[in-house]
């Protein structure tokens, strides 16, 4: 058996992590989750990616949206709208309990990683899920309309401003959450999930110590771009705004020498030789995960690929 | 027409205020509400009496309980219970919006009185509703089991500890909220609602300046005790624990020389001569308010009584 660490952002990351969790014993899977888009809203500490990953692994996520909880209701938000309160970030009634209780525990001095583990326990999430860091490392986006917090860019402005750069505030002084480095040290394989390289994976790798620990392990990434488009989110738009083609190849060169392997969608099969020319072993499969079964199928193909080529070095 | 200021706590106070609002033009009614049982819970600023009064006046209160909102759901609380969070104080999903938005505005520096007026506007509450003070004056209860915050005594311990005294923390330095003193100065009549004298009305009167302003005006109180029992809450138990009979007479002597008139229930008719002997004009009527119509009926009787005897001094 192979011990795997997955680096994940939100929806796409959560789906592949769910696939990996269907293939691996829970003790062999650790998930390190982006906290760069954590933010405070209505006085609540909100960790969108942690929640998406945990809700998905706990089987309580809302499949149509990919975020929030299943069987959700919106009474609080309706009543908040009556009062003229801020409703641009949509919090459901069930989801709200997560934010309230997380905020309460953070204010009483508990660490985000400890809170996350206790929530996982309550939700029946068996793999270890860790925030990249217990310290806040909020992502700020430089745009043609000024610098703004990621959530303002992402939700309030719907990714409309043109990006010019990113800043993970305070990341130089942040430390990996307890368990992150030891999971990386003791794993056989790192899987970078099909999450946004700029704003989901980069904030994880920017926490001092994490990038070096990943670099020391056989690592493969799954492209979040298929035929030049992101399944969800602004990744393709961001590559274009940085003057790079919106292509899986740009993702592979983005991660560069971290990668031993790279997983491309069948629609990008023609790019495989160029990946190989970069010294990275390509795997061409169907990377769309529309069902729980397709998540498991993709995870199985990735793990088999890793066993055959990446781990043996052949 | 007569300008009336009502001093009110929670459920009983809200019911009489609703009756007064059915009898008076909105500009002739101001309600000064207890904030001594305000508290912080889950990081939220909760003002139970303000909410009960405003929800009742807005027609959005939950009649069976007397607190919280009608058509309420409890999804957040169910999900909070899954996480092992504190569920002893029951917050509904709609109600939660009030606490979240109030807390957000308080944290951004707005005054409780201003926030309350804007909420009233959103809920269609026409009379002016004011917190006694914009500064926190939390009620602490001395008991045989130690001193505790009022909400711990009231909700968590269900009034089981034996009370020994009350403290309204910080009240010496508190100021009446903007509008409180001017409403008292310009009114013709003060009505002390059938709320708990110890923990609903005393914290209002303890704010410097309010008691003197009430004393300068014709004032009448409605007994919250009927036949020695409180319609709701621990008032009767408190009188006994202070060694006083749980009787409307104890309430009348409690307010003492503030009162020109005192409203007793028909079941306490035999006490009327003793009230009169205290130099206070008694009114004996049915003080139970089971329906909206009975609230109006009681308010009408009180206003007629005030016009006939209290205001004319006959």
Coordinates of C-alpha atoms in Angstrom, one line a residue:
Chain A
X1 CA 0.0 0.0 0.0
X2 CA 1.1 3.5 -0.8
X3 CA 0.8 6.5 1.5
X4 CA -0.6 9.5 -0.4
X5 CA -0.7 13.2 0.4
X6 CA -3.2 15.2 -1.7
X7 CA -2.9 19.0 -2.1
X8 CA -6.4 20.4 -2.7
X9 CA -8.4 23.6 -3.2
X10 CA -12.1 23.6 -3.5
X11 CA -14.5 21.7 -5.8
X12 CA -12.2 19.9 -8.2
X13 CA -9.8 19.1 -5.4
X14 CA -12.5 17.8 -3.2
X15 CA -13.8 15.5 -6.0
X16 CA -10.4 13.9 -6.6
X17 CA -9.8 13.6 -2.9
X18 CA -13.2 11.8 -2.6
X19 CA -12.0 9.4 -5.4
X20 CA -8.7 8.8 -3.5
X21 CA -10.6 8.2 -0.3
X22 CA -12.6 5.5 -2.1
X23 CA -9.4 3.7 -3.2
X24 CA -7.1 4.1 -0.1
X25 CA -7.5 3.0 3.5
X26 CA -8.1 6.3 5.5
X27 CA -4.8 6.0 7.3
X28 CA -3.0 6.2 4.0
X29 CA -4.5 9.4 2.8
X30 CA -3.8 12.9 4.1
X31 CA -5.3 16.0 2.5
X32 CA -3.6 19.4 2.8
X33 CA -6.1 22.1 2.0
X34 CA -5.7 25.7 0.8
X35 CA -6.7 28.3 3.3
X36 CA -5.7 31.3 1.2
X37 CA -9.3 32.0 0.4
X38 CA -10.4 31.9 4.1
X39 CA -12.0 35.2 5.1
X40 CA -14.1 36.9 7.7
X41 CA -17.7 37.6 6.8
X42 CA -20.5 38.7 9.2
X43 CA -17.9 38.2 11.9
X44 CA -17.5 34.6 11.0
X45 CA -14.3 32.8 10.0
X46 CA -15.1 31.1 6.7
X47 CA -12.8 28.4 5.3
X48 CA -14.4 27.6 1.9
X49 CA -12.0 25.0 0.7
X50 CA -11.7 23.1 4.0
X51 CA -15.5 23.0 4.1
X52 CA -15.9 21.8 0.5
X53 CA -13.3 19.1 1.1
X54 CA -14.8 18.0 4.4
X55 CA -18.4 18.1 3.3
X56 CA -17.5 16.1 0.1
X57 CA -15.6 13.5 2.1
X58 CA -18.4 13.3 4.7
X59 CA -21.0 12.8 2.0
X60 CA -22.9 15.9 3.1
X61 CA -21.9 18.3 0.2
X62 CA -24.4 19.8 -2.2
X63 CA -23.5 18.1 -5.5
X64 CA -25.2 20.6 -7.9
X65 CA -23.2 23.5 -6.7
X66 CA -20.0 21.8 -5.4
X67 CA -20.0 24.1 -2.4
X68 CA -22.2 24.2 0.7
X69 CA -24.3 21.4 2.2
X70 CA -26.9 19.1 0.9
X71 CA -30.5 19.6 2.0
X72 CA -29.7 23.2 2.7
X73 CA -32.2 25.9 3.6
X74 CA -31.7 29.7 3.3
X75 CA -33.9 31.2 6.0
X76 CA -31.1 33.2 7.7
X77 CA -30.1 34.7 4.3
X78 CA -33.7 35.6 3.5
X79 CA -34.1 37.3 6.9
X80 CA -30.7 39.0 6.5
X81 CA -31.9 40.4 3.1
X82 CA -34.9 41.9 4.9
X83 CA -32.5 43.8 7.2
X84 CA -30.4 45.0 4.3
X85 CA -27.4 42.9 5.4
X86 CA -24.7 41.6 3.1
X87 CA -26.0 38.6 1.2
X88 CA -23.4 38.5 -1.7
X89 CA -21.7 35.5 0.0
X90 CA -24.4 32.9 0.3
X91 CA -24.4 31.0 3.6
X92 CA -27.0 28.3 4.1
X93 CA -28.6 27.6 7.5
X94 CA -26.7 24.2 8.0
X95 CA -23.4 25.6 6.7
X96 CA -23.7 28.5 9.1
X97 CA -23.3 26.2 12.1
X98 CA -19.9 25.2 10.8
X99 CA -18.8 28.9 10.6
X100 CA -20.3 29.8 13.9
X101 CA -18.8 26.9 15.8
X102 CA -15.4 27.3 14.0
X103 CA -15.3 31.0 14.9
X104 CA -16.3 30.3 18.5
X105 CA -13.5 27.8 18.9
X106 CA -10.9 30.0 17.1
X107 CA -11.8 32.8 19.4
X108 CA -11.4 30.6 22.4
X109 CA -7.8 29.9 21.2
X110 CA -8.1 26.5 19.5
X111 CA -6.1 25.9 16.3
X112 CA -7.8 25.6 12.9
X113 CA -6.2 22.2 12.4
X114 CA -7.5 20.8 15.7
X115 CA -11.0 22.2 15.0
X116 CA -11.0 20.7 11.5
X117 CA -10.1 17.3 12.9
X118 CA -12.9 17.5 15.5
X119 CA -15.4 18.5 12.8
X120 CA -14.2 15.6 10.6
X121 CA -14.8 13.3 13.5
X122 CA -18.4 14.6 13.8
X123 CA -19.0 14.3 10.1
X124 CA -17.5 10.8 9.8
X125 CA -14.6 12.0 7.6
X126 CA -11.9 9.4 8.0
X127 CA -8.8 10.6 6.1
X128 CA -6.7 13.2 7.9
X129 CA -7.7 16.7 6.5
X130 CA -5.3 19.5 7.4
X131 CA -5.2 23.2 6.6
X132 CA -1.9 24.1 5.0
X133 CA -1.3 26.4 8.0
X134 CA -3.0 27.4 11.2
X135 CA -2.0 31.0 10.6
X136 CA -4.1 33.1 8.3
X137 CA -2.5 33.6 4.8
X138 CA -5.2 35.5 3.0
X139 CA -4.9 35.7 -0.8
X140 CA -4.9 39.3 -2.2
X141 CA -5.4 39.7 -5.9
X142 CA -3.8 42.6 -7.8
X143 CA -6.1 43.6 -10.6
X144 CA -6.6 46.3 -13.1
X145 CA -9.3 47.6 -10.6
X146 CA -6.9 47.6 -7.6
X147 CA -5.9 45.0 -5.0
X148 CA -8.7 43.1 -3.4
X149 CA -9.3 40.1 -1.1
X150 CA -9.7 36.9 -3.1
X151 CA -13.4 36.5 -2.0
X152 CA -14.2 39.9 -3.3
X153 CA -12.6 39.1 -6.6
X154 CA -14.1 35.6 -6.7
X155 CA -17.6 35.9 -5.4
X156 CA -18.5 39.6 -5.2
X157 CA -16.9 40.6 -8.6
X158 CA -17.3 37.2 -10.2
X159 CA -13.7 37.1 -11.4
X160 CA -14.4 40.0 -13.7
X161 CA -11.3 42.2 -12.9
X162 CA -8.1 41.3 -14.9
X163 CA -5.5 39.8 -12.6
X164 CA -2.0 41.1 -12.4
X165 CA -0.6 39.2 -9.4
X166 CA -1.3 37.4 -6.1
X167 CA 0.0 38.0 -2.6
X168 CA -0.5 35.5 0.3
X169 CA -0.4 38.0 3.2
X170 CA 1.7 36.9 6.1
X171 CA 2.8 33.6 4.5
X172 CA 6.5 34.3 5.1
X173 CA 5.8 34.0 8.9
X174 CA 3.3 31.2 8.6
X175 CA 4.1 27.6 9.6
X176 CA 2.7 24.4 8.2
X177 CA -0.1 23.1 10.4
X178 CA 0.9 20.3 12.8
X179 CA 0.9 17.1 10.9
X180 CA 1.6 18.6 7.4
X181 CA 5.3 18.2 7.3
X182 CA 5.3 14.7 8.9
X183 CA 2.6 13.6 6.4
X184 CA 4.7 14.8 3.5
X185 CA 7.9 13.2 5.0
X186 CA 6.3 9.8 5.5
X187 CA 4.3 9.6 2.2
X188 CA 5.1 7.7 -1.0
X189 CA 3.3 10.0 -3.4
X190 CA 2.1 13.6 -3.5
X191 CA -1.0 14.3 -5.7
X192 CA -1.6 17.9 -6.7
X193 CA -5.4 17.9 -7.3
X194 CA -7.1 19.6 -10.3
X195 CA -7.4 22.8 -8.4
X196 CA -6.5 26.3 -9.5
X197 CA -2.6 26.5 -9.6
X198 CA -2.6 30.2 -8.9
X199 CA -5.0 30.6 -6.0
X200 CA -5.6 27.0 -4.6
X201 CA -2.2 25.3 -4.9
X202 CA 0.3 28.2 -4.8
X203 CA -0.9 29.3 -1.3
X204 CA -0.2 25.8 0.0
X205 CA 3.2 25.6 -1.6
X206 CA 4.0 29.1 -0.4
X207 CA 3.9 28.1 3.3
X208 CA 7.6 27.8 4.3
X209 CA 8.7 24.2 4.3
X210 CA 5.9 22.7 2.2
X211 CA 7.3 23.2 -1.3
X212 CA 10.6 21.7 -0.3
X213 CA 8.9 18.7 1.4
X214 CA 6.8 18.2 -1.8
X215 CA 9.9 18.5 -4.0
X216 CA 11.5 15.7 -2.0
X217 CA 8.7 13.2 -2.9
X218 CA 7.4 11.7 -6.2
X219 CA 4.7 14.2 -7.2
X220 CA 2.1 14.2 -9.9
X221 CA -0.4 16.8 -10.8
X222 CA -3.8 16.6 -12.5
X223 CA -4.6 19.3 -14.9
X224 CA -7.5 21.5 -13.9
X225 CA -7.7 22.7 -17.6
X226 CA -9.4 20.5 -20.2
X227 CA -9.1 21.6 -23.8
X228 CA -8.1 25.0 -22.6
X229 CA -11.0 25.5 -20.2
X230 CA -11.3 25.2 -16.5
X231 CA -14.1 22.8 -15.4
X232 CA -15.0 25.5 -12.8
X233 CA -13.4 28.8 -11.8
X234 CA -11.1 31.4 -13.3
X235 CA -7.9 29.3 -13.9
X236 CA -8.0 29.6 -17.8
X237 CA -8.8 33.3 -17.6
X238 CA -5.9 33.8 -15.2
X239 CA -3.4 32.1 -17.6
X240 CA -4.5 34.3 -20.4
X241 CA -4.3 37.4 -18.3
X242 CA -0.7 36.5 -17.5
X243 CA 0.0 36.1 -21.2
X244 CA 0.2 32.3 -21.2
X245 CA -1.9 29.9 -23.2
X246 CA -4.8 28.5 -21.3
X247 CA -3.5 25.0 -21.7
X248 CA -2.7 22.0 -19.6
X249 CA 0.9 22.5 -20.8
X250 CA 1.0 25.9 -19.0
X251 CA -0.1 24.0 -15.8
X252 CA 2.7 21.4 -16.2
X253 CA 5.4 24.1 -16.7
X254 CA 3.9 26.1 -13.8
X255 CA 4.6 23.2 -11.4
X256 CA 7.8 22.5 -13.4
X257 CA 10.4 20.5 -11.6
X258 CA 8.1 19.5 -8.8
X259 CA 6.5 17.0 -11.2
X260 CA 7.4 13.4 -11.9
X261 CA 4.0 12.8 -13.6
X262 CA 1.2 14.8 -15.1
X263 CA -2.4 13.8 -15.8
X264 CA -4.0 15.2 -18.9
X265 CA -7.5 14.8 -20.2
X266 CA -8.1 12.7 -23.3
X267 CA -9.1 15.9 -25.1
X268 CA -5.5 17.1 -24.6
X269 CA -3.9 13.8 -25.7
X270 CA -1.9 15.7 -28.4
X271 CA 0.0 17.6 -25.6
X272 CA 1.4 14.4 -24.1
X273 CA 4.6 14.4 -26.2
X274 CA 5.3 17.9 -25.1
X275 CA 4.8 17.0 -21.4
X276 CA 7.2 14.1 -22.0
X277 CA 9.7 16.5 -23.6
X278 CA 9.7 18.4 -20.3
X279 CA 10.9 15.3 -18.5
X280 CA 7.5 14.6 -17.0
X281 CA 5.7 11.3 -17.5
X282 CA 2.2 11.9 -18.9
X283 CA -1.0 10.0 -18.2
X284 CA -3.9 10.6 -20.6
X285 CA -7.3 9.7 -19.2
X286 CA -10.8 11.0 -18.8
X287 CA -10.3 13.6 -16.0
X288 CA -13.9 14.8 -15.8
X289 CA -15.5 13.7 -12.5
X290 CA -19.3 13.9 -13.0
X291 CA -20.2 11.0 -10.6
X292 CA -18.8 9.5 -7.5
X293 CA -17.9 6.4 -9.5
X294 CA -15.9 8.6 -12.0
X295 CA -14.0 10.1 -9.1
X296 CA -13.0 6.6 -7.9
X297 CA -12.1 5.6 -11.5
X298 CA -9.8 8.6 -12.0
X299 CA -8.2 8.1 -8.6
X300 CA -7.6 4.4 -9.4
X301 CA -6.0 5.2 -12.7
X302 CA -3.8 7.8 -11.1
X303 CA -2.7 5.4 -8.3
X304 CA -2.0 2.6 -10.9
X305 CA 0.0 5.1 -13.0
X306 CA 2.0 6.2 -9.9
X307 CA 2.7 2.6 -9.0
X308 CA 3.8 1.6 -12.5
X309 CA 5.9 4.6 -13.5
X310 CA 6.4 7.3 -10.9
X311 CA 7.3 5.3 -7.8
X312 CA 9.5 2.8 -9.7
X313 CA 11.2 5.6 -11.6
X314 CA 10.8 3.7 -14.9
Chain B
X1 CA -54.2 62.4 22.7
X2 CA -51.8 61.2 25.3
X3 CA -48.1 60.6 24.7
X4 CA -47.1 57.3 26.4
X5 CA -43.7 55.8 27.3
X6 CA -43.7 52.1 28.1
X7 CA -40.9 50.4 30.0
X8 CA -40.8 46.8 28.9
X9 CA -38.9 43.5 29.3
X10 CA -39.6 40.4 27.3
X11 CA -42.8 38.5 26.6
X12 CA -45.4 40.2 29.0
X13 CA -44.0 43.6 28.2
X14 CA -44.1 43.0 24.5
X15 CA -47.8 41.9 24.8
X16 CA -48.9 45.0 26.5
X17 CA -46.8 47.2 24.2
X18 CA -48.6 45.5 21.3
X19 CA -51.9 46.4 22.9
X20 CA -50.8 50.0 23.4
X21 CA -49.6 50.1 19.8
X22 CA -53.1 49.0 18.7
X23 CA -54.6 52.0 20.7
X24 CA -52.2 54.9 20.1
X25 CA -50.9 56.6 17.0
X26 CA -47.3 55.4 16.5
X27 CA -45.9 58.9 17.2
X28 CA -47.5 58.8 20.6
X29 CA -45.8 55.6 21.8
X30 CA -42.2 55.1 22.7
X31 CA -41.0 51.8 24.2
X32 CA -37.9 51.7 26.4
X33 CA -36.6 48.1 26.5
X34 CA -34.4 46.3 29.0
X35 CA -31.0 45.3 27.8
X36 CA -29.8 43.8 31.0
X37 CA -30.2 40.3 29.7
X38 CA -28.3 41.1 26.5
X39 CA -25.4 38.7 26.2
X40 CA -22.8 37.3 23.8
X41 CA -23.3 33.8 22.5
X42 CA -21.5 32.1 19.6
X43 CA -19.8 35.5 19.1
X44 CA -23.2 37.1 18.6
X45 CA -24.6 40.1 20.4
X46 CA -28.1 38.9 21.5
X47 CA -30.7 41.3 22.8
X48 CA -33.6 39.0 23.8
X49 CA -36.0 41.6 25.1
X50 CA -35.5 44.1 22.2
X51 CA -36.1 41.2 19.8
X52 CA -39.2 40.0 21.6
X53 CA -40.7 43.5 21.6
X54 CA -39.8 44.3 18.0
X55 CA -40.9 40.9 16.6
X56 CA -44.2 41.2 18.5
X57 CA -44.8 44.8 17.2
X58 CA -43.8 43.7 13.7
X59 CA -46.2 40.8 13.8
X60 CA -43.4 38.3 13.2
X61 CA -43.1 36.9 16.7
X62 CA -43.8 33.2 17.5
X63 CA -47.0 33.3 19.5
X64 CA -46.7 29.8 21.2
X65 CA -43.3 30.6 22.8
X66 CA -43.4 34.3 23.1
X67 CA -39.8 34.6 21.9
X68 CA -38.2 34.0 18.6
X69 CA -39.8 34.3 15.1
X70 CA -42.8 32.8 13.5
X71 CA -42.4 30.2 10.8
X72 CA -39.0 29.5 12.2
X73 CA -36.7 26.6 11.3
X74 CA -33.8 25.1 13.3
X75 CA -31.3 23.8 10.7
X76 CA -28.4 25.7 12.1
X77 CA -29.0 24.5 15.6
X78 CA -29.3 20.9 14.4
X79 CA -26.0 21.2 12.5
X80 CA -24.4 22.9 15.5
X81 CA -25.5 19.9 17.7
X82 CA -23.7 17.5 15.3
X83 CA -20.5 19.5 15.9
X84 CA -21.0 19.4 19.7
X85 CA -21.5 23.2 19.8
X86 CA -23.4 25.0 22.5
X87 CA -27.2 24.6 21.9
X88 CA -28.6 25.5 25.3
X89 CA -29.7 28.9 23.9
X90 CA -32.0 28.1 21.1
X91 CA -31.5 30.3 18.0
X92 CA -33.7 29.8 15.0
X93 CA -32.5 30.3 11.5
X94 CA -34.5 33.5 10.8
X95 CA -33.7 34.9 14.3
X96 CA -30.0 34.3 13.6
X97 CA -30.0 36.9 10.8
X98 CA -31.0 39.5 13.4
X99 CA -28.1 38.6 15.7
X100 CA -25.6 38.3 12.9
X101 CA -26.5 41.7 11.4
X102 CA -26.8 43.4 14.7
X103 CA -23.3 42.1 15.7
X104 CA -21.8 43.1 12.4
X105 CA -23.1 46.6 12.7
X106 CA -22.1 46.9 16.4
X107 CA -18.6 45.8 15.4
X108 CA -18.5 48.5 12.7
X109 CA -19.3 51.1 15.4
X110 CA -23.0 51.7 15.1
X111 CA -25.0 52.2 18.2
X112 CA -27.6 49.6 19.4
X113 CA -30.3 52.3 19.4
X114 CA -29.6 53.2 15.7
X115 CA -29.5 49.6 14.6
X116 CA -32.7 48.9 16.4
X117 CA -34.5 51.8 14.6
X118 CA -33.3 50.5 11.3
X119 CA -34.4 47.0 12.1
X120 CA -37.8 48.4 13.1
X121 CA -38.0 50.2 9.8
X122 CA -37.3 46.9 7.9
X123 CA -39.9 45.0 10.0
X124 CA -42.6 47.6 9.7
X125 CA -42.5 48.5 13.4
X126 CA -43.9 52.0 13.7
X127 CA -43.6 53.1 17.4
X128 CA -40.1 54.2 18.5
X129 CA -38.4 51.3 20.3
X130 CA -35.3 52.2 22.2
X131 CA -32.8 50.2 24.3
X132 CA -32.5 51.7 27.8
X133 CA -28.8 52.3 27.0
X134 CA -26.4 51.9 24.2
X135 CA -23.8 50.7 26.7
X136 CA -23.9 47.1 27.9
X137 CA -25.3 46.8 31.4
X138 CA -25.3 43.0 31.8
X139 CA -27.3 41.6 34.7
X140 CA -25.4 39.3 37.0
X141 CA -27.4 37.2 39.5
X142 CA -26.0 36.4 42.9
X143 CA -27.2 32.9 43.9
X144 CA -26.6 30.2 46.4
X145 CA -24.5 28.6 43.6
X146 CA -22.4 31.7 43.0
X147 CA -22.8 34.7 40.8
X148 CA -23.7 34.1 37.2
X149 CA -24.8 36.0 34.1
X150 CA -28.6 36.3 33.8
X151 CA -28.8 34.1 30.8
X152 CA -26.9 31.3 32.5
X153 CA -29.3 31.6 35.4
X154 CA -32.4 32.0 33.2
X155 CA -31.9 29.6 30.3
X156 CA -29.1 27.3 31.1
X157 CA -30.0 26.7 34.8
X158 CA -33.7 27.3 34.3
X159 CA -34.0 29.7 37.3
X160 CA -33.2 26.8 39.6
X161 CA -30.5 28.6 41.8
X162 CA -31.8 30.6 44.8
X163 CA -31.3 34.3 44.1
X164 CA -29.6 36.6 46.6
X165 CA -29.1 39.8 44.6
X166 CA -28.6 41.4 41.3
X167 CA -25.9 43.6 39.8
X168 CA -26.2 45.6 36.5
X169 CA -22.5 45.7 35.6
X170 CA -21.3 49.0 34.4
X171 CA -24.7 50.7 34.9
X172 CA -23.2 53.6 36.9
X173 CA -21.2 54.7 33.8
X174 CA -24.0 54.0 31.3
X175 CA -26.1 56.7 29.7
X176 CA -29.7 56.5 28.5
X177 CA -29.8 55.8 24.8
X178 CA -30.4 58.9 22.6
X179 CA -34.1 59.6 22.6
X180 CA -34.9 58.0 26.0
X181 CA -34.8 61.1 28.2
X182 CA -36.5 63.3 25.6
X183 CA -39.3 60.7 25.2
X184 CA -39.7 60.7 29.0
X185 CA -39.6 64.5 29.3
X186 CA -42.3 65.0 26.6
X187 CA -44.7 62.2 27.6
X188 CA -47.9 62.4 29.5
X189 CA -47.8 58.9 31.0
X190 CA -45.3 56.2 31.8
X191 CA -46.6 52.6 31.8
X192 CA -44.4 50.0 33.5
X193 CA -45.4 46.8 31.7
X194 CA -46.1 43.5 33.4
X195 CA -42.5 42.5 33.2
X196 CA -40.2 41.1 35.9
X197 CA -39.5 44.1 38.4
X198 CA -36.1 42.6 39.4
X199 CA -34.5 41.8 36.1
X200 CA -36.6 43.5 33.4
X201 CA -37.6 46.9 34.9
X202 CA -34.9 47.5 37.5
X203 CA -32.1 47.5 34.9
X204 CA -33.9 50.2 32.9
X205 CA -34.5 52.3 36.1
X206 CA -30.9 51.8 37.1
X207 CA -29.5 53.7 34.1
X208 CA -28.6 57.1 35.5
X209 CA -31.3 59.7 34.8
X210 CA -34.1 57.3 33.8
X211 CA -35.5 56.8 37.3
X212 CA -35.7 60.5 38.0
X213 CA -37.3 61.2 34.6
X214 CA -39.9 58.5 35.3
X215 CA -40.5 59.9 38.8
X216 CA -41.3 63.3 37.3
X217 CA -44.2 61.8 35.3
X218 CA -47.6 60.2 36.1
X219 CA -46.7 56.5 36.2
X220 CA -48.6 53.4 36.5
X221 CA -47.5 49.8 36.6
X222 CA -49.2 46.6 35.6
X223 CA -48.6 43.7 38.0
X224 CA -46.8 40.7 36.4
X225 CA -48.1 38.6 39.3
X226 CA -51.6 37.2 39.2
X227 CA -52.9 35.4 42.3
X228 CA -49.3 35.1 43.5
X229 CA -48.0 33.6 40.3
X230 CA -46.0 35.0 37.3
X231 CA -47.7 34.4 34.0
X232 CA -44.1 33.5 32.8
X233 CA -40.7 33.6 34.4
X234 CA -39.2 33.6 37.9
X235 CA -40.7 36.8 39.4
X236 CA -42.8 35.0 42.0
X237 CA -39.9 32.7 42.9
X238 CA -37.6 35.8 43.3
X239 CA -40.0 37.6 45.7
X240 CA -40.2 34.4 47.9
X241 CA -36.4 34.0 47.8
X242 CA -36.0 37.6 49.1
X243 CA -38.5 36.8 51.9
X244 CA -41.4 38.8 50.5
X245 CA -44.8 37.4 49.6
X246 CA -45.2 36.6 46.0
X247 CA -48.1 39.0 45.6
X248 CA -49.1 42.0 43.4
X249 CA -48.8 44.0 46.6
X250 CA -45.1 43.3 46.8
X251 CA -44.8 44.6 43.2
X252 CA -46.7 47.8 44.1
X253 CA -44.4 48.5 47.1
X254 CA -41.4 47.6 45.1
X255 CA -42.1 50.5 42.7
X256 CA -43.3 52.5 45.7
X257 CA -43.4 56.2 45.2
X258 CA -42.9 56.0 41.5
X259 CA -46.5 55.0 41.1
X260 CA -49.7 57.0 40.7
X261 CA -51.7 54.0 39.6
X262 CA -51.4 50.2 39.8
X263 CA -53.2 47.6 37.7
X264 CA -54.2 44.4 39.4
X265 CA -55.8 41.3 38.0
X266 CA -59.4 40.5 38.9
X267 CA -58.1 37.5 40.9
X268 CA -56.3 40.0 43.1
X269 CA -59.3 42.3 43.6
X270 CA -59.1 41.8 47.4
X271 CA -55.7 43.6 47.4
X272 CA -57.1 46.8 45.9
X273 CA -57.8 48.5 49.3
X274 CA -54.3 47.8 50.4
X275 CA -52.9 49.4 47.2
X276 CA -55.2 52.4 47.8
X277 CA -53.8 52.6 51.4
X278 CA -50.4 53.0 49.9
X279 CA -51.6 56.2 48.2
X280 CA -51.7 54.5 44.8
X281 CA -54.9 54.4 42.7
X282 CA -55.8 50.7 41.8
X283 CA -57.4 49.5 38.6
X284 CA -58.8 45.9 38.8
X285 CA -59.2 44.3 35.4
X286 CA -58.5 41.1 33.6
X287 CA -54.7 41.4 33.0
X288 CA -54.2 38.1 31.1
X289 CA -53.4 38.7 27.5
X290 CA -54.0 35.5 25.6
X291 CA -55.0 37.1 22.3
X292 CA -54.1 40.2 20.3
X293 CA -57.6 41.5 21.0
X294 CA -57.1 41.0 24.8
X295 CA -53.9 43.0 24.5
X296 CA -55.8 45.9 23.0
X297 CA -58.6 45.6 25.5
X298 CA -56.2 45.8 28.5
X299 CA -54.3 48.7 26.9
X300 CA -57.6 50.5 26.3
X301 CA -58.6 50.0 29.9
X302 CA -55.3 51.2 31.2
X303 CA -55.3 54.3 29.0
X304 CA -58.9 55.1 30.0
X305 CA -58.0 54.7 33.7
X306 CA -55.0 57.0 33.2
X307 CA -57.2 59.6 31.5
X308 CA -59.8 59.5 34.2
X309 CA -57.8 59.3 37.4
X310 CA -54.0 59.5 36.9
X311 CA -53.6 62.4 34.6
X312 CA -56.3 64.5 36.2
X313 CA -55.1 63.7 39.6
X314 CA -58.6 63.0 40.8

